[in-house]
Each structure stands twice: as structure tokens, then as C-alpha cells.
Amino acid sequence: MLTGYQEDLAYIHDVGFGAFSTQSAPGLLEILHQKGINNGLVVDLGCGSGIWAKALTQAGYDVLGIDISDAFIDLARKKAPKANFQKASFLRVTLPKCDAVTSIGECLNYQFDEHGLVEIQELFARIYTSLKPGGVFIFDIAEPGYVRGMNPQKTYSQGQDWAILLEKTEDKITNHLTRKMTIFRKVDNFYHRSEEIHHVQLYKASEVATELRKIGFKVKMIRGYGDFRFSQIQVGFIATKA
């Protein structure tokens, strides 16, 4: 098991890149309501800093957030005090009986536990078992084609008290993406420098949909949550238990 999203990167992800969860929340709530799920327990796999968990509790849902990062769990408990959180791998955690499961922001792609479609299918089966009849599994993934062109994609982002240098390389044969980050975060009067390398397995949406249907889910692929639209390489899923 690899660790990821240590304290500095977890903080930066929350304050600098939390817009995905914030802007997704209204559309996600709309999907739950359309499925007749207006209350009950929602399990959020890869809950991050708790932005979506907070929106759920404010809407009257019970929430169990799961994340492998201690730093994320600490932030989430502060942001969404009405929710419950557990540090665990979503591949190993015991899932309770619930009304919905979500996994927002390409969480299933991340290789903090090395896995492929076989392990993903096992996860889908456990989610299907944990869902009540009519329950729904909502999530999104990243597909191959993340890095375009011959050269690694290098980007630079900064905020008031942080900066991050990101280099991405994609193996077109194995569909494996490597994200190398050099992180700077201002603490008091000094900048703390750290590095993280994240390994991401990119999946084709058609293959994921096939695995879901094998389990018994009714599957709908989407290109956004409500008015919030995904990037070109992202695909969302609404998988409903019959």
C-alpha cells in the first residue's frame, strides 16, 4: 500500500482544487433525488477533505466517508462534523448496508493500492451487495488519453500560500499515468517543500460499464453531474441496483 495526499498536498487539494466536488454537489444531489433517495446512508469512497460529505449532511443524509489519507480524514472531520469517517482502502473496507455509494474525482483510478479491473470488479460486487434494492452507485473515472502529444505535460499552479509543479507521463500501452508533484506550502514565514508521486490506472468507460453489468447493475454513462460538465477524458456512471 502506498501513501498519498500527505498534509501539504491534502491542504492544497482542499483549498485550491476543491471546486470539482463543490460544483458537482448540486448535480449529485439531484441524481439521488431522481432515484427517490431523499435520506438514508451514503458511503463516499475517497471522500477527500469532506466537501461532498458536508453537502450530504446539510441535505439531511447520513454519511460514512472512506479515505486512505490521514491528512484528508483530519480535514474532513473538521469540515463535516456530522459525518462519520474512516481511514481505509476502499478495496478492503467493509461496506455497511446503505442507500447509495459515491466516489467522486477519479478515485477508482488511483493506485494507492495496486489494482486492475479484476479488483475493481470485486469492489463493484461488494458495493452491489451493500446497496439496498433501488440503491445507486455514482462515480467517475479518467480514461486513456490523459496526456496528449509526445512530451510529458507540465503544469504550474499557485495560490495565496502554496504552489505546485506537476509533471504527467502516460504509458499508451499499459494506460498507466504517473503524476509527479513538487509541492510548496507556506507555513508561518517559511515555505515547506515536499514531493509526491501518484500512479493512476486509466480505464476505458466501455470496459467499466461491462464489469458493472456483469454484477447486475443497470448502467447509465454521463458527461457531468447536473450542470457541471466533465473534462474530455472523464466519464461518469450511475449504476442502479435493480
Short mmCIF file of C-alpha atoms in Angstrom, two decimals, residues 1-4 6 67-70 87-93 110-115 199:
data_model
loop_
_atom_site.label_atom_id
_atom_site.label_comp_id
_atom_site.label_asym_id
_atom_site.label_seq_id
_atom_site.Cartn_x
_atom_site.Cartn_y
_atom_site.Cartn_z
CA MET A 1 0.00 0.00 0.00
CA LEU A 2 1.34 3.40 -0.98
CA THR A 3 0.59 6.57 0.92
CA GLY A 4 -0.63 9.68 -0.82
CA GLN A 6 0.17 13.93 2.86
CA ASP A 67 -10.18 7.66 2.55
CA ILE A 68 -6.67 6.23 2.68
CA SER A 69 -5.11 9.60 3.64
CA ASP A 70 -4.81 10.53 7.32
CA LYS A 87 -9.23 5.70 7.26
CA ALA A 88 -9.11 2.67 4.99
CA SER A 89 -8.55 1.44 1.46
CA PHE A 90 -11.82 1.26 -0.46
CA LEU A 91 -10.61 -2.11 -1.79
CA ARG A 92 -10.51 -3.58 1.71
CA VAL A 93 -13.05 -1.71 3.81
CA TYR A 110 -5.67 5.90 -8.12
CA GLN A 111 -3.17 3.13 -7.37
CA PHE A 112 -2.52 3.68 -3.69
CA ASP A 113 -3.44 0.01 -3.65
CA GLU A 114 -2.21 -1.62 -6.84
CA HIS A 115 -5.24 -2.93 -8.70
CA HIS A 199 0.27 6.26 -10.02
#
